Amino acid sequence: MSSITVTMLGLSGTGKTHACKSLFRMMERENSDHKIYLTADGSTFQEKMENTDLIRNYAPETRDRFTRSGTEGVWELPLALCVNFRKNLPNYPILKIPVLDYAGGIVQTVARGIREDEDYEAQQNAKKLLDSILESDVLMLLADANILSENPEPNASLNQIRDAIGRNINDIFMNLVELYDSDFISRQRTVVLMLTKCDSNLIDDSLAKDSYCGLIARATTVFKPILEVCRQYDWPFAVIPTSACGNGNAHTTRAEFGRYTSMLDPSVEMEPYGFDIAFLYGLMAELRYRIDNKIDNSAVATDTSMLDKKQRQIVERETRKENNQKWRLYQELYDFLHEHLDALLDSPRGTCVIDEKSTPFFAQDAVARKRSVWEMIIEIFSL
């Protein structure tokens, strides 16, 4: 199988672990409403069962309770994608999609430089995260909506917010871009900015109205350097509001800047939204890039050096046949995702904004956020 690697990039408390858990919950076989679903990867029955157990134990509480959690170290969830949108397609997975989760503090270790005076485990975890960023096809940035909504005055300074949730991530991203002969910009990366905790009752109406238009504007300002790189290199970029528990299902109180307590209503079940859309958009954008550029990172081709001429011809013919079938399948998957996520493609310059609250999402029409006259004027003068 080919592999599409997804890395979530966010500081401690932004909701990376709950995003991973919610994503699997929304897209596992029993719950997915998208005619594609996630399962455990594994080349043997034993490996697949072990990975299934790992994923199940990693995300058990999201079924009925929203709990505080702190990730330690670096975890890779061994996920794979199955499809059932065409009757004669096989049930076995067609893509490996490993998703990385890690302790948020590791981002700060990478951002200040991986120093020799750090303990060995901290150095290794930071190197794993940095390598994962460099190898990632889809980068999911996380921004806490509670922090983004601090001081909602129209002309309020965003410096404190930028320092709290954006500076380290911006620095990592930009330093990778600015390296001489950088591998990071040698190919397309899809960047998805997920606004987490959009269920919060602390978000002012001025920021939440019109599908979180004000909150999205703040987020794109805070992460402006990354957005500009995506525009420069024509990388797909999406901003997607998300929640792990669902609007109206929790009550959040603010202690001080950056410190919040959220309590889930014990009488309701969690209704996460947005994470599946963010994931599917990233998958669709990466498939388009690979189809256009005929990129395939699946297993190395069979060694034919020991075969005679006739045997090599047979192997080469069968390999071409298998590859053609694979590309047709990937094209079908892209076409399917394009049809379902069409609202994401209507935004200018590949900058995609979507408001997704329904469960299932496709039970309602998705409407792209309309730009204001002021936004269109800014767009014209920025060309």
Short mmCIF file of C-alpha atoms in Angstrom, two decimals:
data_model
loop_
_atom_site.label_atom_id
_atom_site.label_comp_id
_atom_site.label_asym_id
_atom_site.label_seq_id
_atom_site.Cartn_x
_atom_site.Cartn_y
_atom_site.Cartn_z
CA MET A 1 0.00 0.00 0.00
CA SER A 2 0.97 3.61 -0.47
CA SER A 3 1.15 5.74 2.65
CA ILE A 4 -0.13 9.26 3.38
CA THR A 5 1.40 10.60 6.59
CA VAL A 6 -0.55 13.00 8.81
CA THR A 7 1.05 15.01 11.63
CA MET A 8 -0.84 17.18 14.09
CA LEU A 9 1.13 20.24 15.18
CA GLY A 10 -0.09 22.01 18.30
CA LEU A 11 0.99 23.06 21.77
CA SER A 12 -0.03 21.41 25.05
CA GLY A 13 -3.75 21.63 25.70
CA THR A 14 -4.83 22.48 22.15
CA GLY A 15 -6.60 19.13 21.80
CA LYS A 16 -4.30 16.92 19.69
CA THR A 17 -5.09 13.71 21.54
CA HIS A 18 -8.84 14.34 21.56
CA ALA A 19 -8.62 15.24 17.86
CA CYS A 20 -7.03 11.83 17.15
CA LYS A 21 -9.60 10.06 19.29
CA SER A 22 -12.52 11.93 17.77
CA LEU A 23 -11.24 11.32 14.25
CA PHE A 24 -11.10 7.56 14.79
CA ARG A 25 -14.47 7.54 16.52
CA MET A 26 -16.10 9.43 13.63
CA MET A 27 -14.47 7.33 10.92
CA GLU A 28 -14.32 3.81 12.29
CA ARG A 29 -16.30 1.17 10.44
CA GLU A 30 -19.44 1.34 12.60
CA ASN A 31 -19.72 5.14 12.68
CA SER A 32 -18.43 6.54 9.39
CA ASP A 33 -20.99 8.35 7.26
CA HIS A 34 -18.56 8.96 4.42
CA LYS A 35 -18.55 5.58 2.61
CA ILE A 36 -14.90 5.28 3.55
CA TYR A 37 -13.64 4.34 6.99
CA LEU A 38 -10.51 3.92 9.10
CA THR A 39 -9.25 0.63 10.44
CA ALA A 40 -6.01 -0.67 11.97
CA ASP A 41 -3.10 -1.27 9.64
CA GLY A 42 -1.32 -4.63 9.67
CA SER A 43 0.37 -6.95 7.17
CA THR A 44 -0.58 -10.07 9.16
CA PHE A 45 -3.62 -11.06 11.19
CA GLN A 46 -1.62 -10.87 14.42
CA GLU A 47 -0.22 -7.40 13.63
CA LYS A 48 -3.65 -6.11 12.63
CA MET A 49 -5.22 -7.40 15.87
CA GLU A 50 -2.43 -5.88 17.98
CA ASN A 51 -2.83 -2.53 16.24
CA THR A 52 -6.63 -2.70 16.63
CA ASP A 53 -6.17 -3.22 20.36
CA LEU A 54 -3.69 -0.32 20.55
CA ILE A 55 -6.11 2.05 18.81
CA ARG A 56 -9.12 0.91 20.84
CA ASN A 57 -7.26 1.38 24.12
CA TYR A 58 -5.93 4.72 22.91
CA ALA A 59 -9.42 6.10 22.39
CA PRO A 60 -11.95 4.44 24.68
CA GLU A 61 -13.43 7.33 26.64
CA THR A 62 -14.57 9.34 23.63
CA ARG A 63 -17.57 7.04 23.34
CA ASP A 64 -19.36 8.59 26.30
CA ARG A 65 -17.17 11.02 28.27
CA PHE A 66 -14.87 13.97 27.65
CA THR A 67 -11.87 13.59 29.95
CA ARG A 68 -8.68 15.51 30.50
CA SER A 69 -5.62 13.74 29.15
CA GLY A 70 -1.96 14.46 28.75
CA THR A 71 0.01 12.60 26.11
CA GLU A 72 3.51 11.45 27.00
CA GLY A 73 6.18 10.89 24.38
CA VAL A 74 5.39 10.30 20.71
CA TRP A 75 2.66 7.97 19.46
CA GLU A 76 1.97 6.86 15.91
CA LEU A 77 -1.53 5.53 15.36
CA PRO A 78 -1.23 2.80 12.69
CA LEU A 79 -4.36 3.60 10.70
CA ALA A 80 -5.40 2.45 7.24
CA LEU A 81 -8.20 3.50 4.90
CA CYS A 82 -10.93 1.22 3.55
CA VAL A 83 -13.54 2.20 0.95
CA ASN A 84 -17.05 0.95 0.22
CA PHE A 85 -18.38 3.50 -2.27
CA ARG A 86 -18.31 0.94 -5.12
CA LYS A 87 -19.73 -2.56 -4.79
CA ASN A 88 -16.93 -4.46 -6.49
CA LEU A 89 -14.12 -2.83 -4.52
CA PRO A 90 -12.26 -5.06 -2.05
CA ASN A 91 -12.69 -4.66 1.70
CA TYR A 92 -8.99 -4.68 2.46
CA PRO A 93 -7.28 -1.29 3.11
CA ILE A 94 -6.03 0.66 0.10
CA LEU A 95 -3.92 3.32 1.87
CA LYS A 96 -1.82 3.44 5.01
CA ILE A 97 -2.51 6.68 6.91
CA PRO A 98 -0.37 6.87 10.06
CA VAL A 99 -1.32 9.77 12.35
CA LEU A 100 1.21 11.17 14.83
CA ASP A 101 0.27 12.34 18.34
CA TYR A 102 2.73 13.55 20.97
CA ALA A 103 3.18 15.62 24.11
CA GLY A 104 2.63 19.27 23.21
CA GLY A 105 5.74 20.35 25.08
CA ILE A 106 7.85 18.65 22.42
CA VAL A 107 6.90 21.46 20.02
CA GLN A 108 8.61 23.94 22.33
CA THR A 109 11.70 21.73 22.47
CA VAL A 110 11.89 21.75 18.66
CA ALA A 111 11.15 25.49 18.47
CA ARG A 112 14.02 26.51 20.73
CA GLY A 113 16.44 24.07 19.10
CA ILE A 114 17.14 20.48 20.18
CA ARG A 115 19.90 21.20 22.69
CA GLU A 116 22.54 18.80 23.91
CA ASP A 117 21.73 19.65 27.53
CA GLU A 118 18.21 18.17 27.10
CA ASP A 119 17.80 14.67 28.50
CA TYR A 120 18.14 11.84 25.98
CA GLU A 121 14.41 11.02 25.84
CA ALA A 122 13.47 14.67 25.20
CA GLN A 123 16.03 14.88 22.38
CA GLN A 124 14.79 11.67 20.77
CA ASN A 125 11.12 12.71 20.98
CA ALA A 126 11.91 16.12 19.48
CA LYS A 127 13.88 14.51 16.63
CA LYS A 128 10.96 12.13 15.97
CA LEU A 129 8.57 15.07 15.72
CA LEU A 130 10.90 17.05 13.45
CA ASP A 131 11.41 14.03 11.17
CA SER A 132 7.64 13.49 11.07
CA ILE A 133 7.04 17.11 10.02
CA LEU A 134 9.59 16.74 7.22
CA GLU A 135 8.00 13.47 6.05
CA SER A 136 4.38 14.57 6.43
CA ASP A 137 2.08 14.89 3.46
CA VAL A 138 -0.65 16.55 5.55
CA LEU A 139 0.10 18.94 8.42
CA MET A 140 -2.81 19.66 10.77
CA LEU A 141 -2.18 22.77 12.85
CA LEU A 142 -4.29 23.19 15.99
CA ALA A 143 -5.41 26.50 17.48
CA ASP A 144 -7.43 26.70 20.70
CA ALA A 145 -10.62 28.69 20.07
CA ASN A 146 -10.71 29.78 23.73
CA ILE A 147 -7.36 31.54 23.39
CA LEU A 148 -8.25 32.91 19.93
CA SER A 149 -11.39 34.45 21.42
CA GLU A 150 -9.60 36.35 24.20
CA ASN A 151 -10.41 40.11 24.14
CA PRO A 152 -12.92 40.11 21.27
CA GLU A 153 -12.77 43.86 20.66
CA PRO A 154 -12.52 44.57 16.89
CA ASN A 155 -9.21 46.42 17.13
CA ALA A 156 -7.71 44.30 19.90
CA SER A 157 -4.02 43.43 19.67
CA LEU A 158 -3.37 39.77 18.81
CA ASN A 159 0.26 39.79 20.00
CA GLN A 160 -0.46 37.88 23.21
CA ILE A 161 -2.56 35.33 21.32
CA ARG A 162 0.14 34.95 18.68
CA ASP A 163 2.77 34.38 21.36
CA ALA A 164 0.57 31.81 23.11
CA ILE A 165 -0.44 29.56 20.21
CA GLY A 166 1.28 30.67 17.02
CA ARG A 167 4.85 31.77 17.49
CA ASN A 168 6.51 28.38 18.05
CA ILE A 169 4.63 26.74 15.18
CA ASN A 170 5.29 29.69 12.85
CA ASP A 171 9.00 29.59 13.75
CA ILE A 172 9.32 25.84 13.08
CA PHE A 173 7.47 26.12 9.79
CA MET A 174 9.32 29.18 8.52
CA ASN A 175 12.77 27.93 9.52
CA LEU A 176 12.13 24.74 7.55
CA VAL A 177 11.03 26.81 4.56
CA GLU A 178 14.02 29.16 4.75
CA LEU A 179 16.70 26.47 4.91
CA TYR A 180 18.96 26.49 1.85
CA ASP A 181 17.97 23.68 -0.55
CA SER A 182 15.17 22.78 1.85
CA ASP A 183 13.56 19.35 1.46
CA PHE A 184 10.47 20.79 3.09
CA ILE A 185 9.50 22.83 0.02
CA SER A 186 10.62 20.21 -2.49
CA ARG A 187 7.06 18.90 -2.76
CA GLN A 188 3.50 19.92 -1.92
CA ARG A 189 2.33 19.88 1.69
CA THR A 190 -1.34 20.20 2.55
CA VAL A 191 -1.91 22.42 5.60
CA VAL A 192 -5.14 22.21 7.57
CA LEU A 193 -5.71 24.70 10.41
CA MET A 194 -8.18 23.19 12.87
CA LEU A 195 -9.84 25.56 15.32
CA THR A 196 -10.38 23.31 18.33
CA LYS A 197 -12.98 23.70 21.11
CA CYS A 198 -15.37 25.73 18.95
CA ASP A 199 -18.17 24.52 21.23
CA SER A 200 -16.92 26.89 23.95
CA ASN A 201 -19.48 29.25 25.45
CA LEU A 202 -16.64 31.77 25.93
CA ILE A 203 -16.47 32.60 22.22
CA ASP A 204 -18.02 36.02 21.74
CA ASP A 205 -20.93 36.26 19.29
CA SER A 206 -18.95 38.75 17.22
CA LEU A 207 -16.37 36.00 16.56
CA ALA A 208 -18.78 33.07 16.26
CA LYS A 209 -21.37 34.56 13.88
CA ASP A 210 -21.34 33.84 10.14
CA SER A 211 -19.74 30.42 10.62
CA TYR A 212 -16.96 31.65 12.94
CA CYS A 213 -15.90 34.32 10.43
CA GLY A 214 -14.26 36.49 13.11
CA LEU A 215 -12.48 33.57 14.73
CA ILE A 216 -11.19 32.38 11.36
CA ALA A 217 -9.90 35.89 10.58
CA ARG A 218 -7.98 35.90 13.87
CA ALA A 219 -6.56 32.44 13.22
CA THR A 220 -5.31 33.34 9.74
CA THR A 221 -3.73 36.51 11.18
CA VAL A 222 -1.97 34.57 13.95
CA PHE A 223 -0.66 32.01 11.43
CA LYS A 224 -0.17 34.52 8.60
CA PRO A 225 3.44 33.47 7.77
CA ILE A 226 2.27 29.90 7.12
CA LEU A 227 -0.69 31.03 5.04
CA GLU A 228 1.60 33.20 2.91
CA VAL A 229 3.95 30.25 2.27
CA CYS A 230 0.98 28.11 1.20
CA ARG A 231 -0.08 30.83 -1.23
CA GLN A 232 3.47 31.30 -2.52
CA TYR A 233 3.93 27.59 -3.31
CA ASP A 234 0.29 26.95 -4.20
CA TRP A 235 -0.17 24.48 -1.35
CA PRO A 236 -3.73 23.58 -0.34
CA PHE A 237 -4.77 25.32 2.89
CA ALA A 238 -7.96 24.85 4.91
CA VAL A 239 -9.41 26.40 8.05
CA ILE A 240 -11.95 24.14 9.75
CA PRO A 241 -13.83 24.69 13.05
CA THR A 242 -13.90 21.56 15.22
CA SER A 243 -15.16 20.30 18.55
CA ALA A 244 -14.58 17.07 20.45
CA CYS A 245 -17.80 17.19 22.45
CA GLY A 246 -20.31 19.13 20.32
CA ASN A 247 -21.93 22.54 20.66
CA GLY A 248 -23.97 22.98 23.83
CA ASN A 249 -22.66 19.80 25.47
CA ALA A 250 -20.06 21.39 27.75
CA HIS A 251 -19.57 24.50 29.89
CA THR A 252 -16.21 26.27 29.92
CA THR A 253 -14.95 28.75 32.50
CA ARG A 254 -11.89 30.98 32.20
CA ALA A 255 -9.47 31.23 35.13
CA GLU A 256 -6.95 33.51 33.42
CA PHE A 257 -5.41 33.92 29.99
CA GLY A 258 -4.68 30.47 28.60
CA ARG A 259 -6.25 28.57 31.51
CA TYR A 260 -9.72 27.05 31.16
CA THR A 261 -11.86 24.37 32.71
CA SER A 262 -14.46 22.54 30.64
CA MET A 263 -17.15 20.26 32.08
CA LEU A 264 -19.19 17.93 29.89
CA ASP A 265 -22.92 17.74 30.59
CA PRO A 266 -23.31 14.24 32.12
CA SER A 267 -26.73 13.79 30.51
CA VAL A 268 -25.46 14.01 26.91
CA GLU A 269 -23.18 12.01 24.66
CA MET A 270 -20.27 13.56 22.85
CA GLU A 271 -20.98 14.77 19.32
CA PRO A 272 -17.61 15.66 17.75
CA TYR A 273 -17.52 17.50 14.46
CA GLY A 274 -15.01 18.83 11.96
CA PHE A 275 -12.15 16.37 12.44
CA ASP A 276 -13.39 14.02 9.74
CA ILE A 277 -13.76 16.91 7.29
CA ALA A 278 -10.22 18.14 8.02
CA PHE A 279 -8.87 14.64 7.50
CA LEU A 280 -10.80 13.99 4.28
CA TYR A 281 -9.78 17.35 2.83
CA GLY A 282 -6.10 16.61 3.52
CA LEU A 283 -6.46 13.16 1.99
CA MET A 284 -8.19 14.53 -1.11
CA ALA A 285 -5.57 17.25 -1.69
CA GLU A 286 -2.69 14.78 -1.35
CA LEU A 287 -4.34 12.30 -3.73
CA ARG A 288 -4.75 15.04 -6.34
CA TYR A 289 -1.06 15.92 -6.06
CA ARG A 290 0.03 12.29 -6.39
CA ILE A 291 -2.26 11.58 -9.32
CA ASP A 292 -1.04 14.66 -11.20
CA ASN A 293 2.62 13.86 -10.54
CA LYS A 294 2.42 10.03 -10.59
CA ILE A 295 3.95 9.75 -7.13
CA ASP A 296 3.77 6.35 -5.45
CA ASN A 297 5.59 5.49 -2.20
CA SER A 298 4.40 1.90 -1.90
CA ALA A 299 6.71 -1.11 -1.65
CA VAL A 300 9.91 -1.24 -3.70
CA ALA A 301 9.55 -2.91 -7.10
CA THR A 302 10.30 -6.61 -7.40
CA ASP A 303 13.94 -7.50 -8.10
CA THR A 304 14.03 -9.07 -11.57
CA SER A 305 17.81 -9.36 -11.91
CA MET A 306 17.74 -13.15 -11.45
CA LEU A 307 14.98 -13.73 -13.99
CA ASP A 308 15.35 -14.51 -17.66
CA LYS A 309 14.04 -12.17 -20.36
CA LYS A 310 10.64 -13.84 -20.69
CA GLN A 311 10.10 -13.93 -16.93
CA ARG A 312 11.04 -10.26 -16.62
CA GLN A 313 8.55 -9.34 -19.33
CA ILE A 314 5.79 -11.21 -17.48
CA VAL A 315 6.64 -9.47 -14.17
CA GLU A 316 6.83 -6.06 -15.84
CA ARG A 317 3.49 -6.60 -17.60
CA GLU A 318 1.76 -7.64 -14.38
CA THR A 319 3.36 -4.76 -12.48
CA ARG A 320 2.08 -2.25 -15.04
CA LYS A 321 -1.37 -3.80 -14.80
CA GLU A 322 -1.40 -3.56 -11.00
CA ASN A 323 -0.13 0.02 -11.08
CA ASN A 324 -2.80 1.06 -13.57
CA GLN A 325 -5.46 -0.50 -11.35
CA LYS A 326 -4.04 1.35 -8.34
CA TRP A 327 -4.07 4.73 -10.10
CA ARG A 328 -7.64 4.14 -11.28
CA LEU A 329 -8.66 3.36 -7.72
CA TYR A 330 -6.94 6.49 -6.38
CA GLN A 331 -8.61 8.56 -9.09
CA GLU A 332 -12.00 7.12 -8.10
CA LEU A 333 -11.32 7.89 -4.45
CA TYR A 334 -10.32 11.46 -5.31
CA ASP A 335 -13.43 11.92 -7.46
CA PHE A 336 -15.58 10.60 -4.63
CA LEU A 337 -14.01 12.97 -2.07
CA HIS A 338 -14.20 15.90 -4.48
CA GLU A 339 -17.92 15.38 -4.91
CA HIS A 340 -18.55 15.26 -1.15
CA LEU A 341 -16.23 18.09 -0.20
CA ASP A 342 -17.09 20.35 -3.12
CA ALA A 343 -17.73 23.31 -0.82
CA LEU A 344 -14.07 23.27 0.18
CA LEU A 345 -12.95 23.86 -3.39
CA ASP A 346 -14.92 27.06 -3.96
CA SER A 347 -12.65 29.31 -1.92
CA PRO A 348 -10.05 31.55 -3.58
CA ARG A 349 -6.43 30.48 -4.05
CA GLY A 350 -6.97 27.09 -2.45
CA THR A 351 -7.68 28.71 0.90
CA CYS A 352 -10.63 26.68 2.09
CA VAL A 353 -13.01 27.63 4.85
CA ILE A 354 -15.85 25.38 5.92
CA ASP A 355 -18.32 25.38 8.77
CA GLU A 356 -19.30 21.84 9.72
CA LYS A 357 -21.66 21.13 12.61
CA SER A 358 -24.04 18.46 11.38
CA THR A 359 -23.89 14.76 12.18
CA PRO A 360 -23.67 13.27 9.66
CA PHE A 361 -22.11 16.14 7.71
CA PHE A 362 -23.50 15.16 4.33
CA ALA A 363 -27.07 15.16 5.63
CA GLN A 364 -27.00 18.92 5.10
CA ASP A 365 -25.62 21.15 2.38
CA ALA A 366 -22.20 22.63 3.03
CA VAL A 367 -21.94 26.32 2.25
CA ALA A 368 -18.60 28.04 1.79
CA ARG A 369 -18.16 31.21 3.82
CA LYS A 370 -18.91 34.33 1.78
CA ARG A 371 -16.17 36.94 1.67
CA SER A 372 -16.96 40.49 2.62
CA VAL A 373 -16.36 43.40 0.25
CA TRP A 374 -13.41 44.42 2.43
CA GLU A 375 -11.86 40.95 2.12
CA MET A 376 -12.24 41.03 -1.66
CA ILE A 377 -10.57 44.45 -1.81
CA ILE A 378 -7.65 43.11 0.26
CA GLU A 379 -7.43 40.10 -2.06
CA ILE A 380 -7.26 42.32 -5.16
CA PHE A 381 -4.49 44.53 -3.76
CA SER A 382 -2.49 41.53 -2.54
CA LEU A 383 -2.19 40.06 -6.06
#
